[in-house]
mmCIF file of C-alpha atoms and ligand atoms in Angstrom:
data_model
loop_
_atom_site.group_PDB
_atom_site.id
_atom_site.type_symbol
_atom_site.label_atom_id
_atom_site.label_comp_id
_atom_site.label_asym_id
_atom_site.label_seq_id
_atom_site.Cartn_x
_atom_site.Cartn_y
_atom_site.Cartn_z
ATOM 1 C CA MET A 1 -86.799 14.857 -71.411
ATOM 2 C CA SER A 2 -84.782 12.559 -68.507
ATOM 3 C CA ALA A 3 -86.160 13.145 -65.179
ATOM 4 C CA ARG A 4 -84.125 13.912 -61.346
ATOM 5 C CA SER A 5 -84.226 11.038 -59.921
ATOM 6 C CA VAL A 6 -87.158 8.100 -60.593
ATOM 7 C CA THR A 7 -87.756 5.327 -58.333
ATOM 8 C CA ALA A 8 -88.774 2.025 -59.529
ATOM 9 C CA VAL A 9 -90.778 -1.378 -57.361
ATOM 10 C CA ALA A 10 -89.772 -4.864 -58.853
ATOM 11 C CA SER A 11 -90.493 -7.925 -57.193
ATOM 12 C CA PRO A 12 -88.512 -11.100 -57.572
ATOM 13 C CA SER A 13 -89.650 -13.873 -60.335
ATOM 14 C CA LEU A 14 -89.586 -17.386 -58.509
ATOM 15 C CA ALA A 15 -88.657 -20.481 -61.413
ATOM 16 C CA LEU A 16 -91.494 -23.477 -60.973
ATOM 17 C CA VAL A 17 -89.842 -23.985 -64.105
ATOM 18 C CA LYS A 18 -86.653 -23.342 -63.751
ATOM 19 C CA TYR A 19 -83.677 -21.643 -66.517
ATOM 20 C CA TRP A 20 -80.479 -22.997 -66.246
ATOM 21 C CA GLY A 21 -78.093 -22.529 -69.083
ATOM 22 C CA LYS A 22 -77.800 -19.687 -71.692
ATOM 23 C CA SER A 23 -78.094 -20.950 -75.476
ATOM 24 C CA ASP A 24 -75.842 -16.898 -75.412
ATOM 25 C CA ALA A 25 -73.353 -16.199 -73.550
ATOM 26 C CA LYS A 26 -73.845 -13.108 -74.649
ATOM 27 C CA ARG A 27 -76.896 -12.133 -75.440
ATOM 28 C CA ASN A 28 -77.616 -13.399 -71.784
ATOM 29 C CA THR A 29 -80.212 -15.847 -73.076
ATOM 30 C CA PRO A 30 -81.508 -18.819 -71.788
ATOM 31 C CA ALA A 31 -81.031 -22.445 -72.722
ATOM 32 C CA THR A 32 -83.854 -24.055 -71.437
ATOM 33 C CA SER A 33 -87.603 -22.293 -71.407
ATOM 34 C CA SER A 34 -89.501 -21.385 -67.809
ATOM 35 C CA VAL A 35 -91.998 -20.816 -66.184
ATOM 36 C CA ALA A 36 -92.360 -18.227 -63.567
ATOM 37 C CA VAL A 37 -94.564 -16.434 -61.228
ATOM 38 C CA THR A 38 -94.049 -13.119 -59.564
ATOM 39 C CA LEU A 39 -93.581 -12.521 -56.116
ATOM 40 C CA SER A 40 -95.966 -10.494 -54.510
ATOM 41 C CA GLY A 41 -94.811 -8.429 -50.788
ATOM 42 C CA LEU A 42 -90.801 -9.437 -51.894
ATOM 43 C CA GLU A 43 -89.723 -6.179 -53.131
ATOM 44 C CA SER A 44 -86.223 -4.357 -55.343
ATOM 45 C CA ARG A 45 -86.939 -0.935 -54.922
ATOM 46 C CA THR A 46 -84.109 0.802 -56.811
ATOM 47 C CA THR A 47 -83.720 4.917 -57.516
ATOM 48 C CA VAL A 48 -81.872 6.177 -60.327
ATOM 49 C CA THR A 49 -80.364 9.727 -61.286
ATOM 50 C CA PRO A 50 -78.312 10.383 -63.937
ATOM 51 C CA THR A 51 -74.236 11.024 -62.919
ATOM 52 C CA PRO A 52 -73.096 14.582 -63.647
ATOM 53 C CA PRO A 53 -72.587 14.473 -67.696
ATOM 54 C CA ASP A 54 -68.647 14.790 -68.123
ATOM 55 C CA SER A 55 -68.881 11.352 -65.769
ATOM 56 C CA GLU A 56 -68.617 8.022 -67.582
ATOM 57 C CA GLU A 57 -69.664 5.910 -65.143
ATOM 58 C CA ASP A 58 -72.817 4.088 -63.752
ATOM 59 C CA VAL A 59 -73.084 3.718 -60.175
ATOM 60 C CA VAL A 60 -75.031 0.996 -58.156
ATOM 61 C CA TYR A 61 -75.548 0.480 -54.517
ATOM 62 C CA ILE A 62 -77.398 -2.418 -53.285
ATOM 63 C CA ASP A 63 -78.512 -2.727 -49.588
ATOM 64 C CA GLY A 64 -75.553 0.203 -49.367
ATOM 65 C CA ALA A 65 -72.649 -1.539 -50.662
ATOM 66 C CA GLN A 66 -71.410 -0.429 -54.215
ATOM 67 C CA GLN A 67 -71.306 -3.202 -56.416
ATOM 68 C CA PRO A 68 -68.434 -3.719 -58.645
ATOM 69 C CA ALA A 69 -69.086 -1.982 -61.888
ATOM 70 C CA GLU A 70 -68.595 -5.595 -63.941
ATOM 71 C CA ARG A 71 -71.139 -6.658 -62.705
ATOM 72 C CA PHE A 72 -73.584 -4.272 -64.436
ATOM 73 C CA SER A 73 -71.575 -2.674 -67.227
ATOM 74 C CA ARG A 74 -72.714 -5.580 -69.926
ATOM 75 C CA PHE A 75 -75.846 -4.099 -69.211
ATOM 76 C CA PHE A 76 -75.840 -0.642 -68.978
ATOM 77 C CA GLU A 77 -74.008 -0.663 -72.120
ATOM 78 C CA ASN A 78 -77.378 -1.990 -73.807
ATOM 79 C CA VAL A 79 -79.459 1.056 -72.276
ATOM 80 C CA ARG A 80 -77.734 3.901 -73.970
ATOM 81 C CA ARG A 81 -77.813 1.375 -76.596
ATOM 82 C CA VAL A 82 -82.283 0.980 -76.524
ATOM 83 C CA ILE A 83 -82.959 4.597 -75.683
ATOM 84 C CA GLU A 84 -80.407 5.656 -77.826
ATOM 85 C CA SER A 85 -78.349 8.476 -75.323
ATOM 86 C CA ASP A 86 -74.953 8.557 -73.712
ATOM 87 C CA LEU A 87 -76.488 8.809 -70.713
ATOM 88 C CA HIS A 88 -74.889 7.471 -66.513
ATOM 89 C CA PHE A 89 -76.377 6.162 -64.034
ATOM 90 C CA ASP A 90 -76.346 6.696 -60.154
ATOM 91 C CA ALA A 91 -78.677 4.138 -58.956
ATOM 92 C CA LYS A 92 -78.880 2.663 -55.617
ATOM 93 C CA SER A 93 -81.300 -0.158 -54.608
ATOM 94 C CA THR A 94 -82.404 -2.185 -51.631
ATOM 95 C CA ASN A 95 -84.623 -5.685 -50.644
ATOM 96 C CA ASN A 96 -87.126 -6.621 -48.214
ATOM 97 C CA PHE A 97 -85.690 -9.721 -48.182
ATOM 98 C CA PRO A 98 -82.166 -11.445 -48.189
ATOM 99 C CA THR A 99 -79.674 -10.023 -51.505
ATOM 100 C CA ALA A 100 -77.924 -12.101 -53.312
ATOM 101 C CA ALA A 101 -79.799 -15.694 -51.798
ATOM 102 C CA GLY A 102 -81.454 -17.644 -54.278
ATOM 103 C CA ILE A 103 -84.580 -16.019 -53.536
ATOM 104 C CA ALA A 104 -84.318 -14.282 -56.948
ATOM 105 C CA SER A 105 -82.935 -11.076 -55.753
ATOM 106 C CA SER A 106 -81.073 -10.128 -59.554
ATOM 107 C CA ALA A 107 -83.675 -10.994 -61.266
ATOM 108 C CA SER A 108 -86.749 -7.469 -58.991
ATOM 109 C CA GLY A 109 -82.770 -5.776 -58.681
ATOM 110 C CA PHE A 110 -82.354 -5.663 -62.777
ATOM 111 C CA ALA A 111 -86.747 -5.111 -62.620
ATOM 112 C CA ALA A 112 -86.240 -2.235 -60.835
ATOM 113 C CA LEU A 113 -83.122 -0.896 -62.361
ATOM 114 C CA THR A 114 -84.535 -1.445 -66.033
ATOM 115 C CA VAL A 115 -87.298 0.683 -65.525
ATOM 116 C CA ALA A 116 -86.083 3.203 -63.462
ATOM 117 C CA SER A 117 -83.369 3.563 -65.944
ATOM 118 C CA ALA A 118 -85.292 3.969 -69.097
ATOM 119 C CA ARG A 119 -87.986 6.900 -67.529
ATOM 120 C CA CYS A 120 -85.479 8.773 -66.784
ATOM 121 C CA ALA A 121 -83.378 9.087 -69.340
ATOM 122 C CA GLY A 122 -86.627 10.285 -70.622
ATOM 123 C CA VAL A 123 -87.558 7.382 -72.667
ATOM 124 C CA ASP A 124 -91.167 5.146 -72.576
ATOM 125 C CA LEU A 125 -90.842 1.388 -73.496
ATOM 126 C CA PRO A 126 -93.333 -0.981 -73.335
ATOM 127 C CA PRO A 127 -93.279 -4.184 -70.978
ATOM 128 C CA GLU A 128 -91.624 -5.733 -74.067
ATOM 129 C CA ASN A 129 -88.982 -3.439 -74.322
ATOM 130 C CA LEU A 130 -88.698 -3.564 -70.715
ATOM 131 C CA SER A 131 -87.980 -6.886 -70.976
ATOM 132 C CA ALA A 132 -86.134 -7.085 -72.964
ATOM 133 C CA ILE A 133 -83.355 -4.604 -72.233
ATOM 134 C CA ALA A 134 -84.049 -6.458 -67.768
ATOM 135 C CA ARG A 135 -82.770 -9.847 -69.827
ATOM 136 C CA VAL A 136 -79.190 -8.796 -70.345
ATOM 137 C CA GLY A 137 -78.777 -7.797 -66.444
ATOM 138 C CA SER A 138 -80.516 -11.845 -65.493
ATOM 139 C CA ALA A 139 -82.054 -13.657 -67.489
ATOM 140 C CA SER A 140 -84.392 -14.640 -64.671
ATOM 141 C CA ALA A 141 -84.820 -10.419 -64.249
ATOM 142 C CA ALA A 142 -86.789 -10.143 -67.966
ATOM 143 C CA ARG A 143 -89.963 -12.242 -66.031
ATOM 144 C CA SER A 144 -89.578 -9.835 -62.974
ATOM 145 C CA ILE A 145 -91.303 -7.027 -65.136
ATOM 146 C CA PHE A 146 -94.542 -8.849 -65.510
ATOM 147 C CA GLY A 147 -96.887 -9.938 -63.189
ATOM 148 C CA GLY A 148 -99.415 -12.258 -62.238
ATOM 149 C CA PHE A 149 -97.913 -16.526 -64.541
ATOM 150 C CA THR A 150 -94.829 -16.158 -66.082
ATOM 151 C CA HIS A 151 -93.045 -17.062 -69.446
ATOM 152 C CA LEU A 152 -89.729 -16.671 -70.788
ATOM 153 C CA ALA A 153 -89.229 -18.855 -73.952
ATOM 154 C CA ALA A 154 -85.543 -20.919 -74.541
ATOM 155 C CA ASP A 155 -83.279 -18.332 -76.578
ATOM 156 C CA ALA A 156 -85.727 -15.510 -75.799
ATOM 157 C CA GLU A 157 -85.319 -11.902 -75.811
ATOM 158 C CA GLN A 158 -87.737 -11.389 -73.352
ATOM 159 C CA ALA A 159 -90.565 -12.071 -71.283
ATOM 160 C CA THR A 160 -94.237 -13.011 -71.678
ATOM 161 C CA THR A 161 -96.668 -13.482 -69.420
ATOM 162 C CA LEU A 162 -98.900 -16.268 -68.895
ATOM 163 C CA PHE A 163 -102.077 -15.604 -66.631
ATOM 164 C CA PRO A 164 -102.632 -12.907 -64.737
ATOM 165 C CA CYS A 165 -102.905 -12.280 -60.899
ATOM 166 C CA GLU A 166 -106.456 -12.901 -60.542
ATOM 167 C CA HIS A 167 -106.230 -15.929 -63.093
ATOM 168 C CA TRP A 168 -104.969 -17.906 -59.409
ATOM 169 C CA PRO A 169 -105.783 -16.260 -56.118
ATOM 170 C CA ALA A 170 -105.386 -18.763 -53.494
ATOM 171 C CA PHE A 171 -102.054 -19.964 -54.940
ATOM 172 C CA ARG A 172 -99.526 -19.410 -52.734
ATOM 173 C CA ILE A 173 -95.408 -19.339 -52.356
ATOM 174 C CA VAL A 174 -93.999 -20.053 -48.578
ATOM 175 C CA VAL A 175 -90.890 -18.812 -48.899
ATOM 176 C CA VAL A 176 -88.586 -20.180 -46.177
ATOM 177 C CA ALA A 177 -85.463 -18.437 -45.313
ATOM 178 C CA ILE A 178 -82.927 -19.950 -44.181
ATOM 179 C CA THR A 179 -79.472 -18.657 -44.313
ATOM 180 C CA THR A 180 -79.057 -15.285 -44.755
ATOM 181 C CA SER A 181 -75.908 -15.115 -45.722
ATOM 182 C CA GLY A 182 -74.957 -14.983 -49.666
ATOM 183 C CA LYS A 183 -73.869 -17.283 -52.126
ATOM 184 C CA GLY A 184 -70.625 -18.312 -52.739
ATOM 185 C CA VAL A 185 -71.162 -19.677 -55.562
ATOM 186 C CA SER A 186 -73.183 -16.851 -58.327
ATOM 187 C CA SER A 187 -75.484 -18.518 -60.379
ATOM 188 C CA ARG A 188 -73.647 -17.415 -63.383
ATOM 189 C CA ASP A 189 -70.967 -19.066 -62.436
ATOM 190 C CA ALA A 190 -72.475 -21.873 -61.900
ATOM 191 C CA MET A 191 -74.625 -22.343 -65.242
ATOM 192 C CA GLU A 192 -71.554 -21.995 -66.661
ATOM 193 C CA ARG A 193 -69.459 -24.882 -64.531
ATOM 194 C CA SER A 194 -73.181 -27.631 -65.473
ATOM 195 C CA ARG A 195 -72.988 -26.967 -68.741
ATOM 196 C CA ARG A 196 -68.568 -27.096 -69.087
ATOM 197 C CA THR A 197 -68.513 -30.151 -66.837
ATOM 198 C CA SER A 198 -71.825 -31.601 -66.203
ATOM 199 C CA PRO A 199 -71.936 -34.972 -68.536
ATOM 200 C CA TYR A 200 -76.168 -34.807 -67.617
ATOM 201 C CA TYR A 201 -76.428 -31.317 -68.598
ATOM 202 C CA GLN A 202 -77.004 -32.140 -72.676
ATOM 203 C CA SER A 203 -79.218 -33.839 -71.251
ATOM 204 C CA TRP A 204 -80.550 -31.742 -69.001
ATOM 205 C CA LEU A 205 -81.714 -29.771 -72.020
ATOM 206 C CA GLU A 206 -82.919 -31.769 -73.801
ATOM 207 C CA ASP A 207 -86.232 -33.000 -70.914
ATOM 208 C CA ALA A 208 -86.237 -29.359 -70.103
ATOM 209 C CA LYS A 209 -88.137 -28.791 -73.231
ATOM 210 C CA LEU A 210 -91.630 -30.705 -72.330
ATOM 211 C CA ARG A 211 -91.930 -29.487 -68.907
ATOM 212 C CA SER A 212 -93.650 -25.259 -69.970
ATOM 213 C CA GLU A 213 -96.044 -26.518 -71.529
ATOM 214 C CA GLU A 214 -97.187 -28.861 -69.098
ATOM 215 C CA ALA A 215 -96.818 -26.562 -65.660
ATOM 216 C CA ARG A 216 -98.940 -23.824 -68.550
ATOM 217 C CA THR A 217 -101.735 -26.191 -68.972
ATOM 218 C CA ALA A 218 -101.609 -27.347 -64.916
ATOM 219 C CA ILE A 219 -101.292 -23.577 -64.127
ATOM 220 C CA GLU A 220 -104.776 -23.135 -66.826
ATOM 221 C CA LYS A 221 -105.876 -26.117 -64.904
ATOM 222 C CA ARG A 222 -105.415 -24.605 -61.735
ATOM 223 C CA ASP A 223 -103.938 -27.803 -60.832
ATOM 224 C CA ILE A 224 -101.567 -27.550 -57.817
ATOM 225 C CA GLU A 225 -101.397 -31.319 -57.465
ATOM 226 C CA ARG A 226 -99.909 -31.409 -61.080
ATOM 227 C CA LEU A 227 -97.275 -28.183 -61.539
ATOM 228 C CA GLY A 228 -95.965 -29.645 -58.464
ATOM 229 C CA THR A 229 -94.777 -32.656 -59.505
ATOM 230 C CA ILE A 230 -93.521 -30.987 -62.764
ATOM 231 C CA MET A 231 -91.666 -28.160 -60.480
ATOM 232 C CA ARG A 232 -89.954 -31.617 -58.374
ATOM 233 C CA LEU A 233 -89.123 -32.687 -61.137
ATOM 234 C CA SER A 234 -87.799 -29.270 -63.056
ATOM 235 C CA TYR A 235 -85.464 -28.103 -60.018
ATOM 236 C CA LEU A 236 -84.246 -31.074 -59.167
ATOM 237 C CA ARG A 237 -82.689 -31.911 -62.364
ATOM 238 C CA MET A 238 -82.032 -28.876 -62.091
ATOM 239 C CA PHE A 239 -78.614 -29.379 -59.511
ATOM 240 C CA SER A 240 -78.455 -32.581 -61.148
ATOM 241 C CA THR A 241 -76.159 -30.811 -63.417
ATOM 242 C CA MET A 242 -74.711 -29.218 -60.300
ATOM 243 C CA PHE A 243 -73.870 -32.197 -57.824
ATOM 244 C CA SER A 244 -72.146 -33.615 -61.268
ATOM 245 C CA CYS A 245 -69.570 -30.598 -61.952
ATOM 246 C CA ASP A 246 -66.313 -30.519 -60.754
ATOM 247 C CA PRO A 247 -65.658 -29.500 -59.148
ATOM 248 C CA PRO A 248 -69.688 -30.325 -58.117
ATOM 249 C CA ILE A 249 -71.635 -26.693 -56.992
ATOM 250 C CA ILE A 250 -73.716 -28.022 -53.413
ATOM 251 C CA TYR A 251 -76.021 -25.519 -52.142
ATOM 252 C CA TRP A 252 -78.173 -27.635 -50.167
ATOM 253 C CA HIS A 253 -78.352 -26.888 -46.254
ATOM 254 C CA PRO A 254 -78.991 -29.377 -44.095
ATOM 255 C CA THR A 255 -82.512 -27.666 -42.890
ATOM 256 C CA SER A 256 -83.291 -27.126 -46.702
ATOM 257 C CA LEU A 257 -83.099 -31.380 -47.022
ATOM 258 C CA SER A 258 -84.872 -31.257 -43.849
ATOM 259 C CA LEU A 259 -87.772 -28.679 -45.329
ATOM 260 C CA ILE A 260 -87.508 -31.357 -48.748
ATOM 261 C CA HIS A 261 -88.537 -34.124 -46.532
ATOM 262 C CA LEU A 262 -90.895 -32.549 -44.227
ATOM 263 C CA CYS A 263 -93.296 -31.606 -47.423
ATOM 264 C CA GLU A 264 -92.772 -34.885 -49.022
ATOM 265 C CA THR A 265 -94.412 -36.364 -44.924
ATOM 266 C CA LEU A 266 -97.511 -33.324 -45.615
ATOM 267 C CA ARG A 267 -98.023 -34.900 -49.009
ATOM 268 C CA GLY A 268 -98.124 -37.433 -47.790
ATOM 269 C CA GLU A 269 -100.514 -36.319 -44.525
ATOM 270 C CA GLY A 270 -102.797 -35.544 -47.807
ATOM 271 C CA ILE A 271 -101.553 -31.255 -47.975
ATOM 272 C CA GLY A 272 -100.758 -30.092 -51.116
ATOM 273 C CA ALA A 273 -96.153 -28.565 -50.363
ATOM 274 C CA TRP A 274 -95.080 -28.850 -53.146
ATOM 275 C CA GLU A 275 -91.542 -27.804 -52.999
ATOM 276 C CA THR A 276 -88.731 -25.747 -55.558
ATOM 277 C CA MET A 277 -85.331 -24.025 -54.993
ATOM 278 C CA ASP A 278 -82.856 -22.513 -57.010
ATOM 279 C CA ALA A 279 -79.179 -20.934 -56.441
ATOM 280 C CA GLY A 280 -79.114 -20.738 -52.832
ATOM 281 C CA PRO A 281 -79.765 -23.252 -49.410
ATOM 282 C CA GLN A 282 -83.989 -21.549 -48.736
ATOM 283 C CA VAL A 283 -86.309 -23.650 -50.012
ATOM 284 C CA LYS A 284 -90.132 -22.497 -52.392
ATOM 285 C CA ILE A 285 -92.939 -24.497 -51.295
ATOM 286 C CA ALA A 286 -96.118 -24.302 -54.240
ATOM 287 C CA CYS A 287 -99.553 -24.366 -52.018
ATOM 288 C CA LEU A 288 -103.012 -23.698 -51.643
ATOM 289 C CA GLU A 289 -104.346 -20.655 -49.147
ATOM 290 C CA SER A 290 -106.582 -22.890 -47.150
ATOM 291 C CA ASP A 291 -103.484 -25.327 -46.606
ATOM 292 C CA THR A 292 -101.155 -22.150 -45.925
ATOM 293 C CA GLU A 293 -101.774 -22.674 -42.507
ATOM 294 C CA VAL A 294 -100.435 -26.086 -41.169
ATOM 295 C CA ILE A 295 -97.511 -25.847 -43.223
ATOM 296 C CA ILE A 296 -96.226 -22.823 -41.893
ATOM 297 C CA ARG A 297 -97.027 -24.413 -38.046
ATOM 298 C CA ARG A 298 -95.182 -27.455 -39.282
ATOM 299 C CA ILE A 299 -92.110 -25.837 -40.521
ATOM 300 C CA GLU A 300 -91.898 -23.865 -37.338
ATOM 301 C CA GLU A 301 -92.206 -26.992 -35.054
ATOM 302 C CA LEU A 302 -89.486 -28.743 -37.030
ATOM 303 C CA ARG A 303 -87.028 -25.194 -37.541
ATOM 304 C CA PRO A 304 -88.826 -22.271 -35.543
ATOM 305 C CA GLU A 305 -85.192 -20.942 -36.863
ATOM 306 C CA CYS A 306 -86.550 -20.348 -39.874
ATOM 307 C CA ARG A 307 -88.089 -17.484 -41.606
ATOM 308 C CA MET A 308 -90.711 -17.230 -43.708
ATOM 309 C CA TYR A 309 -92.855 -14.994 -46.218
ATOM 310 C CA VAL A 310 -95.932 -16.188 -47.410
ATOM 311 C CA CYS A 311 -96.530 -14.763 -50.762
ATOM 312 C CA ALA A 312 -99.580 -14.791 -53.253
ATOM 313 C CA PRO A 313 -99.166 -13.765 -57.227
ATOM 314 C CA GLY A 314 -97.699 -10.176 -57.389
ATOM 315 C CA THR A 315 -97.455 -7.461 -59.696
ATOM 316 C CA GLY A 316 -94.542 -5.942 -62.491
ATOM 317 C CA ALA A 317 -92.659 -3.864 -62.024
ATOM 318 C CA SER A 318 -93.537 -0.171 -62.299
ATOM 319 C CA ILE A 319 -92.382 3.300 -61.429
ATOM 320 C CA ILE A 320 -93.408 4.669 -58.197
ATOM 321 C CA GLU A 321 -92.177 8.553 -57.413
ATOM 322 C CA THR A 322 -90.064 10.300 -59.934
ATOM 323 C CA ASP A 323 -89.389 13.719 -59.351
ATOM 324 C CA GLU A 324 -88.719 15.935 -63.069
ATOM 325 C CA TRP A 325 -86.299 18.957 -63.854
HETATM 326 C C1 DP6 B 1 -81.886 -20.919 -61.213
HETATM 327 O O1 DP6 B 1 -81.645 -15.390 -63.462
HETATM 328 O O2 DP6 B 1 -80.101 -14.539 -61.827
HETATM 329 O O3 DP6 B 1 -83.407 -18.807 -60.163
HETATM 330 O O4 DP6 B 1 -79.126 -15.131 -66.655
HETATM 331 O O5 DP6 B 1 -76.993 -15.246 -65.262
HETATM 332 O O6 DP6 B 1 -77.898 -13.844 -64.317
HETATM 333 P P1 DP6 B 1 -78.560 -14.822 -64.997
HETATM 334 O O7 DP6 B 1 -79.597 -15.897 -64.151
HETATM 335 P P2 DP6 B 1 -80.184 -15.425 -62.867
HETATM 336 O O8 DP6 B 1 -80.286 -17.406 -62.779
HETATM 337 C C2 DP6 B 1 -81.931 -17.832 -61.776
HETATM 338 C C3 DP6 B 1 -81.069 -19.108 -62.670
HETATM 339 C C4 DP6 B 1 -82.835 -19.455 -61.349
HETATM 340 C C5 DP6 B 1 -83.857 -20.559 -61.778
HETATM 341 C C6 DP6 B 1 -84.832 -19.104 -63.050
HETATM 342 O O9 DP6 B 1 -84.929 -18.206 -61.849
HETATM 343 O O10 DP6 B 1 -85.960 -19.612 -63.671
#
């Protein structure tokens, strides 16, 4: 039985080891294996209602702005196929952090949309199946269905949990929001351009195979230094494929670079600050709770204009409200 409306929440999935490139663009499966952490405190909140029976359109609003239908058409077609229904959906989503600026709002957004749409249609699916549905929208969203530390293998349809939130309570990510303006090139287009035009793309795929297993072991041992070293290799090699595109893609802002250098200085002083970046100028810093205060103070001194969010390993996507008929 379908519901009148369902509201779900999900948090961004920050990749410690990056997914960059697709093994199959139609299925939207990743070419590289990724390891991520779901971020507490940052959240997409999505309310889904079925559209009237004669309606043939799905409508999505994010932070009040209607989204282009083509970004969602394959996702909703797949939802209807899986739930064996011809329902169409009206979705309204809000983020409590900057949208489409490299803080993985598509991961949390599609995860919340998946969970709310399935329940709205009256189907109860296990997280594995929800993860596979979310992946069609955005591969990183397959990870956001789960909490804690997650893994999405190369060519996989669904993500898995590596370790729950409680495994490493002292682990923190400081998200430094440098600018709230959206990105110029979507991560999807940037991946495709990397595949088509970067002479380093094949080497990236080859090298990336090693990183996920190494990261899993570092997380298992709660070894921030080992994990941080792997994170840096992963994001800097991912960006090497972008810098070497034709035309090149440069998401970095001067402030991004100054924060990368600050992390290097902090590590030189014995403070474990390990940065990573995604398809945008924001810098995310992995550290331990005990070092968070000093890291924040040093960022404030250097770049007082930056907004910061301190996140612990967070929980997976969930339903927070259902209005039944
Ligand atoms: C750099 O999941 O946004 O954040 O599957 O095309 O929607 P699509 O891409 P998306 O890409 C995320 C790329 C990344 C790294 C990561 O999250 O693993």
